[in-house]
Amino acid sequence: MHSRKPFFIFVALLFISGITASIYRSVEHNVPFFPGEQVQSWSVEAKVMFNGTNKPAEASLSLPQDPAFDVLAENATSAGYGLNISEGDDRRAVWSIREASGSQSLYYRVTLVPTGQLTVYADEEPVTPEPYLWQVTERGAAEQIINQVWERSASNISYAQQLMDVINDSNQSQNMALLLSVNSRTQLFLQMLQSKGVAAKQVSGLVLEDQRRRQQLNPYVQVYQDGEWVLFDVENNKQGRPENLVLWQRNGMSVLDVIGGSNSQVNFSMLQETRSALATSIDMMMNTDSDSWDFSLYQLPLEEQSTFKGILLIPIGVLVVVFLRVIIGIKTSGTFMPVLIALAFIQTTLLTGLIGFLLIVAFGLMIRSYLSQLNLLLISRISAVIIVVIFIIGLFTLISYKLGLSEGLTITFFPMIILAWTIERMSILWEEEGPKSVFMSGGGSLFVATLAYLAMSNSWIQHWVFNFLGIHLVILAMVLVMGQYTGYRLTELKRFKPLAEEK
């Protein structure tokens, strides 16, 4: 007797692989587990303005590259200007023109989707900065404050926290008042950090608020500690990063550079939008490298996608049939004929499909009873039944059209060859075992087809089987497990009930 251990190991591997692949797809590509989920996105428009000087002009704007937000779509428009978007550590949009005169306006629009990754990790440990060189008039006051705060700290972060509190203290000392008279709070904070060799850099961030216009970037400082960049909002005396803050420029470069123009400035307008989580993840996948090993069916043309949406429902119907036949013990006319009928029900709706199926089979059995008297060969008899089924479907379709019943037009979705073989089997079963067996197998087929239709038409199941292909490995594992079942069917227990009562 062969050991079943390898079989169960194989089934377990299929099940685990399917679940793992589905979880990976949800986490890596942000595909929602449930249909209808919504995500919030932000449409941000940057408007660059400057005055041309009747000379060649070039404007360079820093673009967002923040791990807390994915760029879903971006575009830049300005009539008469050439445009180039440079990639790399410092993404920038560069507009250029041979001659710029008068007031100039350039636009850049981006759609951002939050990723929830608010922690910024350092790719490599930053270089220790050189001590800041203070002006002679500021040196004594700065060193006194720095030494006092340094003694009360234990790490870079605690030093930054203490320093920010001192800078924003309402009871400022004379030394602090002197320093703030010639430096902004953020600038002074950064200089005092560098004076003690603390790795820190100034970044520019945009606070996202719905329906706000003419907003400016705010200065922040990132302090390095144990592989992370911790954000400090010195102006508001806050540590940490809010969810609605996008770091527009975080490499220490300028936000806007204009050559050949004067009075340059940039302001921002923003709008919050609600998008389908699935549509957003699809757009993000389409924006990635097409050569990546992503087996998403959304890469296929729309016609093939529509085909696969129907094909991938078949394993669900197969799972229902296997459970009802192996575990429950329901008899059907044909092994997987109910699955094909359920696929037709999806196109016709359940009630219309049931009525159409019953009418076609009833008329087909009457014609088949006449053909049986002609003593035809099997191939000729089946061919004749197929032609008759096509004629019946066409006739019912025309009658439905004449009566204005649009639902009846969908009856053409029924699989004609399968219907012909179903009529042939039922006719033979009628002759050999009587009408009761025909009604039992036919009723069982319709019952199984109905349950399969209810499972296959469920919006959650349709979402899972198309977007999480690993689910099909789980279905395969379940089918294999049920294939090992050799016990009594539930419907067979009724036969053995008298024996149990005798005991």
Coordinates of C-alpha atoms in Angstrom, one line a residue:
M1 CA 0.0 0.0 0.0
H2 CA 1.4 3.3 -1.1
S3 CA 2.0 6.0 1.5
R4 CA -0.3 9.1 1.3
K5 CA 2.3 11.3 2.9
P6 CA 3.8 12.7 -0.4
F7 CA 0.3 13.4 -1.6
F8 CA -0.7 15.4 1.5
I9 CA 2.7 17.2 1.4
F10 CA 2.0 18.2 -2.3
V11 CA -1.5 19.4 -1.4
A12 CA -0.2 21.4 1.5
L13 CA 2.4 23.0 -0.7
L14 CA -0.3 23.9 -3.3
F15 CA -2.5 25.5 -0.6
I16 CA 0.4 27.4 1.1
S17 CA 1.7 28.6 -2.3
G18 CA -1.7 29.8 -3.3
I19 CA -2.3 31.8 -0.1
T20 CA 1.2 33.2 -0.1
A21 CA 1.0 34.3 -3.8
S22 CA -2.4 36.0 -3.0
I23 CA -1.0 37.8 0.1
Y24 CA 2.1 38.9 -1.8
R25 CA 0.0 40.3 -4.6
S26 CA -2.1 42.3 -2.2
V27 CA 0.9 43.7 -0.3
E28 CA 3.3 44.2 -3.2
H29 CA 0.8 45.6 -5.7
N30 CA -1.8 47.0 -3.3
V31 CA -4.5 44.9 -4.9
P32 CA -7.5 45.0 -2.5
F33 CA -8.8 41.7 -1.2
F34 CA -12.4 42.9 -1.4
P35 CA -14.1 44.6 -4.4
G36 CA -15.4 48.1 -4.1
E37 CA -12.7 49.4 -1.7
Q38 CA -11.8 53.0 -2.1
V39 CA -8.5 54.9 -1.7
Q40 CA -7.8 58.6 -1.3
S41 CA -5.6 60.3 -3.8
W42 CA -4.3 63.8 -4.2
S43 CA -4.1 65.9 -7.3
V44 CA -1.4 68.6 -6.9
E45 CA -0.7 71.3 -9.4
A46 CA 2.5 73.4 -9.2
K47 CA 2.4 76.8 -11.0
V48 CA 5.8 78.3 -11.8
M49 CA 5.7 82.0 -12.6
F50 CA 8.5 84.4 -13.6
N51 CA 9.1 87.5 -15.8
G52 CA 10.9 86.9 -19.0
T53 CA 13.8 89.2 -20.0
N54 CA 13.6 88.8 -23.8
K55 CA 16.3 86.2 -23.6
P56 CA 16.5 82.4 -23.7
A57 CA 14.9 81.1 -20.5
E58 CA 15.1 77.8 -18.6
A59 CA 13.1 76.8 -15.5
S60 CA 13.9 73.8 -13.4
L61 CA 11.4 72.5 -10.9
S62 CA 12.1 69.7 -8.4
L63 CA 9.6 66.9 -8.5
P64 CA 8.3 64.8 -5.6
Q65 CA 10.1 61.5 -4.9
D66 CA 8.7 60.5 -1.6
P67 CA 8.3 56.8 -0.5
A68 CA 5.1 57.8 1.4
F69 CA 3.4 58.6 -1.9
D70 CA 3.3 56.8 -5.2
V71 CA 3.1 58.9 -8.4
L72 CA 0.0 57.6 -10.2
A73 CA 0.2 60.1 -13.1
E74 CA 2.0 63.3 -14.0
N75 CA 2.1 65.8 -16.8
A76 CA 3.5 69.2 -17.5
T77 CA 2.0 71.7 -19.9
S78 CA 3.2 75.1 -21.1
A79 CA 2.7 76.4 -24.6
G80 CA 5.8 77.1 -26.7
Y81 CA 8.2 75.5 -24.1
G82 CA 10.3 72.4 -24.6
L83 CA 10.0 70.0 -21.6
N84 CA 12.4 67.4 -20.2
I85 CA 11.9 65.3 -17.1
S86 CA 15.2 64.1 -15.7
E87 CA 15.2 60.9 -13.6
G88 CA 17.6 59.9 -10.8
D89 CA 18.0 60.9 -7.2
D90 CA 16.8 64.4 -8.0
R91 CA 13.9 64.3 -10.4
R92 CA 13.3 67.6 -12.1
A93 CA 11.1 69.1 -14.8
V94 CA 13.1 71.4 -17.0
W95 CA 11.2 73.9 -19.4
S96 CA 13.2 75.8 -22.0
I97 CA 12.4 78.4 -24.7
R98 CA 14.5 80.5 -27.0
E99 CA 12.9 83.8 -26.0
A100 CA 10.7 84.6 -23.0
S101 CA 9.2 88.0 -22.6
G102 CA 6.6 89.3 -20.1
S103 CA 4.8 87.2 -17.5
Q104 CA 5.4 83.4 -17.9
S105 CA 3.3 80.6 -16.3
L106 CA 4.4 76.9 -16.4
Y107 CA 2.3 74.1 -15.0
Y108 CA 3.1 70.7 -13.5
R109 CA 0.3 68.3 -12.3
V110 CA 0.8 65.1 -10.4
T111 CA -1.6 62.5 -8.8
L112 CA -0.3 61.1 -5.6
V113 CA -1.5 58.0 -3.8
P114 CA -0.5 57.4 -0.1
T115 CA 1.4 54.2 0.5
G116 CA 1.4 54.5 4.4
Q117 CA 5.2 54.3 4.5
L118 CA 5.9 57.4 6.6
T119 CA 9.3 56.2 7.9
V120 CA 12.1 57.3 5.7
Y121 CA 15.1 54.9 5.7
A122 CA 18.6 55.9 4.8
D123 CA 20.1 54.1 1.8
E124 CA 23.5 54.5 3.4
E125 CA 25.0 56.1 6.5
P126 CA 25.4 59.9 5.8
V127 CA 28.8 61.6 6.1
T128 CA 29.4 63.5 9.3
P129 CA 29.0 67.2 8.5
E130 CA 31.7 69.8 9.0
P131 CA 31.0 72.0 12.0
Y132 CA 29.2 75.2 11.1
L133 CA 31.3 78.4 11.0
W134 CA 29.5 81.0 13.0
Q135 CA 29.8 84.7 12.6
V136 CA 32.0 86.4 15.2
T137 CA 29.0 88.2 16.7
E138 CA 27.0 84.9 17.0
R139 CA 29.7 82.4 18.0
G140 CA 29.7 83.0 21.7
A141 CA 25.9 82.9 22.1
A142 CA 25.6 79.8 19.9
E143 CA 28.3 77.8 21.7
Q144 CA 26.9 78.6 25.1
I145 CA 23.4 77.3 24.1
I146 CA 24.8 74.3 22.2
N147 CA 26.9 73.1 25.1
Q148 CA 24.1 73.4 27.5
V149 CA 21.7 71.4 25.4
W150 CA 24.3 68.9 24.5
E151 CA 24.9 68.0 28.1
R152 CA 21.2 67.3 28.6
S153 CA 21.0 64.9 25.6
A154 CA 21.9 61.2 25.1
S155 CA 21.6 60.8 21.4
N156 CA 21.1 62.7 18.1
I157 CA 17.3 62.6 18.5
S158 CA 17.3 63.7 22.1
Y159 CA 19.7 66.5 21.3
A160 CA 17.4 67.6 18.5
Q161 CA 14.4 67.4 20.7
Q162 CA 16.0 69.5 23.4
L163 CA 17.3 72.0 20.9
M164 CA 13.9 72.5 19.3
D165 CA 12.3 73.1 22.6
V166 CA 14.9 75.7 23.5
I167 CA 14.5 77.5 20.1
N168 CA 10.7 77.7 20.6
D169 CA 10.8 78.5 24.3
S170 CA 8.5 81.5 25.0
N171 CA 11.0 82.7 27.7
Q172 CA 13.9 83.2 25.4
S173 CA 17.3 84.1 26.7
Q174 CA 19.2 87.0 25.3
N175 CA 21.6 84.7 23.4
M176 CA 18.7 83.0 21.7
A177 CA 17.0 86.3 20.8
L178 CA 20.3 87.4 19.2
L179 CA 20.6 84.3 17.1
L180 CA 16.9 84.4 16.0
S181 CA 17.3 88.0 14.9
V182 CA 19.5 87.0 12.1
N183 CA 18.4 83.4 11.4
S184 CA 15.1 81.6 10.9
R185 CA 14.2 78.9 13.5
T186 CA 14.7 76.1 11.0
Q187 CA 18.0 77.5 9.8
L188 CA 19.3 78.0 13.3
F189 CA 18.2 74.5 14.3
L190 CA 20.1 73.0 11.4
Q191 CA 23.2 75.0 12.1
M192 CA 23.3 74.0 15.7
L193 CA 22.9 70.3 14.8
Q194 CA 25.8 70.5 12.3
S195 CA 28.0 72.2 15.0
K196 CA 28.0 68.9 16.9
G197 CA 28.5 66.7 13.9
V198 CA 24.9 65.5 13.8
A199 CA 23.9 64.4 10.3
A200 CA 20.9 66.5 9.3
K201 CA 19.5 68.1 6.2
Q202 CA 16.8 70.6 5.3
V203 CA 13.9 69.4 3.2
S204 CA 10.8 71.1 1.7
G205 CA 7.4 69.7 2.3
L206 CA 3.8 70.4 1.2
V207 CA 0.9 70.0 3.6
L208 CA -2.0 68.4 1.7
E209 CA -5.4 70.0 2.4
D210 CA -8.4 69.6 0.2
Q211 CA -9.3 72.5 -2.1
R212 CA -6.4 74.7 -1.1
R213 CA -4.8 77.1 -3.5
R214 CA -1.6 79.2 -3.7
Q215 CA 0.1 77.2 -1.0
Q216 CA 3.9 77.3 -0.4
L217 CA 6.4 74.7 0.6
N218 CA 7.4 74.6 4.2
P219 CA 10.9 74.0 5.5
Y220 CA 11.6 70.9 7.7
V221 CA 14.7 69.2 9.0
Q222 CA 15.5 65.5 8.9
V223 CA 17.8 64.2 11.6
Y224 CA 19.6 60.8 11.1
Q225 CA 19.4 58.2 13.8
D226 CA 20.0 54.4 13.5
G227 CA 19.3 54.1 9.8
E228 CA 16.3 56.5 9.8
W229 CA 15.6 60.1 9.0
V230 CA 13.4 61.6 11.7
L231 CA 11.4 64.7 10.7
F232 CA 11.3 67.9 12.8
D233 CA 8.9 70.7 12.2
V234 CA 10.9 73.4 14.0
E235 CA 8.5 76.3 13.1
N236 CA 5.6 74.5 14.9
N237 CA 7.7 72.7 17.5
K238 CA 6.6 69.2 16.3
Q239 CA 8.5 66.0 15.9
G240 CA 7.3 63.2 13.5
R241 CA 5.6 63.2 10.2
P242 CA 1.9 63.7 9.6
E243 CA 0.1 61.6 7.0
N244 CA -0.9 64.6 4.9
L245 CA 2.7 65.8 4.3
V246 CA 4.5 65.1 1.1
L247 CA 8.3 65.8 1.0
W248 CA 8.6 67.6 -2.3
Q249 CA 12.4 68.1 -2.1
R250 CA 14.4 66.0 0.2
N251 CA 17.9 66.0 -1.3
G252 CA 19.0 69.5 -0.1
M253 CA 18.8 70.9 -3.6
S254 CA 16.8 74.0 -4.6
V255 CA 13.1 73.7 -5.4
L256 CA 13.1 76.1 -8.3
D257 CA 15.9 77.5 -10.5
V258 CA 15.2 80.0 -13.3
I259 CA 17.7 81.2 -15.8
G260 CA 16.8 84.1 -18.1
G261 CA 14.0 85.3 -15.9
S262 CA 13.3 87.4 -12.8
N263 CA 10.8 87.4 -9.8
S264 CA 10.4 83.6 -10.0
Q265 CA 8.1 81.8 -7.6
V266 CA 6.1 78.6 -7.4
N267 CA 2.8 77.9 -5.6
F268 CA 0.6 74.8 -5.3
S269 CA -3.0 73.9 -5.5
M270 CA -4.4 70.6 -4.5
L271 CA -7.6 68.6 -4.5
Q272 CA -8.4 65.3 -2.7
E273 CA -10.1 62.6 -4.7
T274 CA -11.7 59.2 -4.0
R275 CA -10.7 56.4 -6.4
S276 CA -11.3 52.7 -6.8
A277 CA -8.5 50.9 -5.0
L278 CA -8.5 48.2 -7.7
A279 CA -8.3 50.8 -10.6
T280 CA -5.5 52.6 -8.7
S281 CA -3.4 49.4 -8.3
I282 CA -4.0 48.6 -12.0
D283 CA -2.8 52.1 -13.1
M284 CA 0.3 51.7 -10.8
M285 CA 1.1 48.3 -12.3
M286 CA 0.7 49.7 -15.8
N287 CA 3.2 52.5 -15.0
T288 CA 5.9 50.1 -13.9
D289 CA 8.4 48.3 -16.2
S290 CA 6.4 46.1 -18.6
D291 CA 9.3 43.6 -18.6
S292 CA 9.0 42.9 -14.9
W293 CA 7.9 39.4 -13.8
D294 CA 4.3 40.4 -13.0
F295 CA 1.7 37.9 -14.2
S296 CA -1.2 40.3 -14.0
L297 CA -3.9 39.6 -16.6
Y298 CA -4.5 43.3 -16.9
Q299 CA -1.4 43.4 -19.2
L300 CA -3.5 41.5 -21.8
P301 CA -5.7 43.2 -24.4
L302 CA -9.2 43.9 -23.2
E303 CA -10.7 41.2 -25.5
E304 CA -8.5 38.5 -23.9
Q305 CA -9.2 39.9 -20.4
S306 CA -12.9 39.5 -21.0
T307 CA -12.4 35.9 -22.2
F308 CA -10.3 35.0 -19.1
K309 CA -12.8 36.5 -16.7
G310 CA -15.2 33.8 -17.9
I311 CA -12.6 31.0 -18.1
L312 CA -11.3 31.6 -14.6
L313 CA -14.8 31.1 -13.1
I314 CA -14.8 27.5 -14.3
P315 CA -12.7 26.2 -11.4
I316 CA -15.3 27.6 -9.0
G317 CA -18.0 25.7 -10.8
V318 CA -15.9 22.6 -10.8
L319 CA -15.3 22.9 -7.1
V320 CA -19.0 23.1 -6.5
V321 CA -19.7 20.1 -8.7
V322 CA -17.0 18.0 -7.1
F323 CA -18.3 18.8 -3.6
L324 CA -22.0 18.1 -4.4
R325 CA -21.2 14.9 -6.3
V326 CA -18.5 13.4 -4.1
I327 CA -19.5 14.6 -0.7
I328 CA -23.3 15.1 -1.0
G329 CA -23.9 12.5 -3.7
I330 CA -26.2 14.4 -6.1
K331 CA -26.6 12.8 -9.5
T332 CA -26.3 14.9 -12.6
S333 CA -26.7 14.4 -16.3
G334 CA -23.1 14.5 -17.4
T335 CA -20.2 15.2 -15.2
F336 CA -19.5 18.9 -15.8
M337 CA -22.5 19.8 -17.8
P338 CA -23.9 21.9 -14.9
V339 CA -20.7 24.1 -15.0
L340 CA -21.4 25.0 -18.7
I341 CA -25.0 25.6 -17.9
A342 CA -24.0 27.8 -15.0
L343 CA -21.8 29.8 -17.4
A344 CA -24.8 30.3 -19.7
F345 CA -26.9 31.4 -16.7
I346 CA -24.3 34.2 -16.0
Q347 CA -25.1 35.6 -19.5
T348 CA -28.9 35.0 -19.4
T349 CA -29.7 35.6 -15.7
L350 CA -30.9 32.7 -13.6
L351 CA -34.7 32.8 -14.2
T352 CA -34.4 33.3 -18.0
G353 CA -31.8 30.5 -18.2
L354 CA -33.9 28.0 -16.2
I355 CA -37.0 28.6 -18.4
G356 CA -34.9 28.5 -21.6
F357 CA -33.2 25.3 -20.6
L358 CA -36.4 23.5 -19.6
L359 CA -38.1 24.6 -22.9
I360 CA -35.2 23.5 -25.1
V361 CA -34.8 20.1 -23.3
A362 CA -38.6 19.4 -23.4
F363 CA -38.9 20.1 -27.1
G364 CA -35.7 18.3 -27.8
L365 CA -36.9 15.2 -26.0
M366 CA -40.1 15.2 -28.1
I367 CA -38.2 15.4 -31.3
R368 CA -35.7 12.8 -30.0
S369 CA -38.6 10.4 -29.3
Y370 CA -39.6 10.5 -33.0
L371 CA -36.0 10.1 -34.2
S372 CA -35.6 6.9 -32.0
Q373 CA -38.3 5.3 -34.2
L374 CA -36.3 5.8 -37.3
N375 CA -33.5 3.5 -36.1
L376 CA -30.8 6.0 -37.1
L377 CA -27.1 5.5 -36.5
L378 CA -25.7 7.2 -33.4
I379 CA -23.7 9.8 -35.3
S380 CA -26.7 10.7 -37.5
R381 CA -29.1 10.8 -34.6
I382 CA -26.8 13.2 -32.6
S383 CA -26.3 15.4 -35.6
A384 CA -30.0 15.6 -36.1
V385 CA -30.5 16.5 -32.5
I386 CA -27.9 19.3 -32.8
I387 CA -29.7 20.7 -35.8
V388 CA -33.0 20.5 -34.0
V389 CA -31.5 22.3 -30.9
I390 CA -30.2 25.1 -33.1
F391 CA -33.7 25.4 -34.7
I392 CA -35.4 25.5 -31.3
I393 CA -33.1 28.1 -30.0
G394 CA -33.6 30.2 -33.1
L395 CA -37.3 29.8 -32.9
F396 CA -37.5 30.8 -29.3
T397 CA -35.3 33.8 -30.0
L398 CA -37.5 35.1 -32.8
I399 CA -40.7 34.6 -30.7
S400 CA -39.1 36.5 -27.8
Y401 CA -38.1 39.3 -30.2
K402 CA -41.6 39.5 -31.6
L403 CA -43.1 39.6 -28.1
G404 CA -40.7 42.3 -27.0
L405 CA -39.0 40.0 -24.4
S406 CA -35.4 41.1 -24.6
E407 CA -34.4 38.6 -21.9
G408 CA -35.3 35.8 -24.3
L409 CA -32.6 36.9 -26.8
T410 CA -29.9 35.8 -24.5
I411 CA -30.9 32.1 -24.9
T412 CA -28.3 31.9 -27.7
F413 CA -25.6 31.7 -25.0
F414 CA -26.5 28.1 -24.2
P415 CA -23.9 25.5 -25.3
M416 CA -25.7 23.8 -28.2
I417 CA -23.5 20.6 -28.4
I418 CA -23.8 20.1 -24.7
L419 CA -27.6 20.5 -24.9
A420 CA -27.8 18.0 -27.7
W421 CA -25.8 15.4 -25.7
T422 CA -27.9 16.1 -22.7
I423 CA -31.1 15.4 -24.7
E424 CA -29.6 12.2 -26.0
R425 CA -28.6 10.9 -22.6
M426 CA -32.0 11.8 -21.1
S427 CA -33.8 10.1 -23.9
I428 CA -31.7 6.9 -23.5
L429 CA -32.2 7.1 -19.7
W430 CA -36.0 7.5 -20.2
E431 CA -36.1 4.3 -22.4
E432 CA -33.9 2.3 -20.0
E433 CA -34.9 3.4 -16.5
G434 CA -38.1 5.4 -16.9
P435 CA -39.1 9.1 -16.4
K436 CA -38.3 9.1 -12.7
S437 CA -34.5 8.7 -13.4
V438 CA -34.7 11.4 -16.0
F439 CA -36.3 13.9 -13.6
M440 CA -33.8 12.9 -10.9
S441 CA -30.7 13.5 -13.0
G442 CA -32.2 16.5 -14.8
G443 CA -33.3 18.1 -11.5
G444 CA -30.0 17.3 -10.0
S445 CA -28.2 19.0 -12.9
L446 CA -30.3 22.1 -12.6
F447 CA -29.8 22.2 -8.8
V448 CA -26.0 21.9 -9.2
A449 CA -26.0 24.4 -12.0
T450 CA -27.9 26.9 -9.9
L451 CA -25.6 26.6 -7.0
A452 CA -22.6 26.9 -9.3
Y453 CA -24.2 30.0 -10.9
L454 CA -24.7 31.6 -7.4
A455 CA -21.0 30.9 -6.6
M456 CA -19.6 32.0 -9.9
S457 CA -21.8 35.2 -10.1
N458 CA -20.7 36.4 -6.6
S459 CA -18.8 39.7 -7.0
W460 CA -16.2 38.7 -4.3
I461 CA -15.4 35.4 -6.0
Q462 CA -15.2 37.0 -9.4
H463 CA -12.8 39.6 -7.9
W464 CA -10.6 36.9 -6.3
V465 CA -10.3 34.5 -9.1
F466 CA -9.2 37.2 -11.6
N467 CA -7.0 39.3 -9.4
F468 CA -5.4 36.6 -7.2
L469 CA -4.4 33.8 -9.5
G470 CA -2.9 32.0 -6.5
I471 CA -6.5 31.2 -5.4
H472 CA -6.6 28.6 -8.2
L473 CA -3.9 26.6 -6.5
V474 CA -6.0 26.6 -3.4
I475 CA -9.0 25.3 -5.4
L476 CA -6.8 22.6 -6.9
A477 CA -5.7 21.5 -3.5
M478 CA -9.3 21.3 -2.3
V479 CA -10.3 19.2 -5.3
L480 CA -7.4 16.8 -4.8
V481 CA -8.3 16.4 -1.2
M482 CA -12.0 15.7 -2.0
G483 CA -10.8 13.2 -4.7
Q484 CA -9.4 11.1 -1.9
Y485 CA -12.7 10.8 -0.1
T486 CA -14.1 7.2 -0.3
G487 CA -16.7 7.3 2.4
Y488 CA -20.5 7.4 2.2
R489 CA -22.2 10.3 0.5
L490 CA -24.7 12.2 2.6
T491 CA -27.6 11.2 0.3
E492 CA -26.6 7.5 0.8
L493 CA -27.2 7.7 4.6
K494 CA -30.9 7.6 4.0
R495 CA -30.6 4.1 2.5
F496 CA -28.8 2.8 5.6
K497 CA -31.2 4.4 8.1
P498 CA -33.3 1.2 8.6
L499 CA -30.1 -0.7 9.5
A500 CA -29.3 1.9 12.2
E501 CA -32.8 1.6 13.6
E502 CA -32.6 -2.2 13.8
K503 CA -29.6 -1.8 16.1

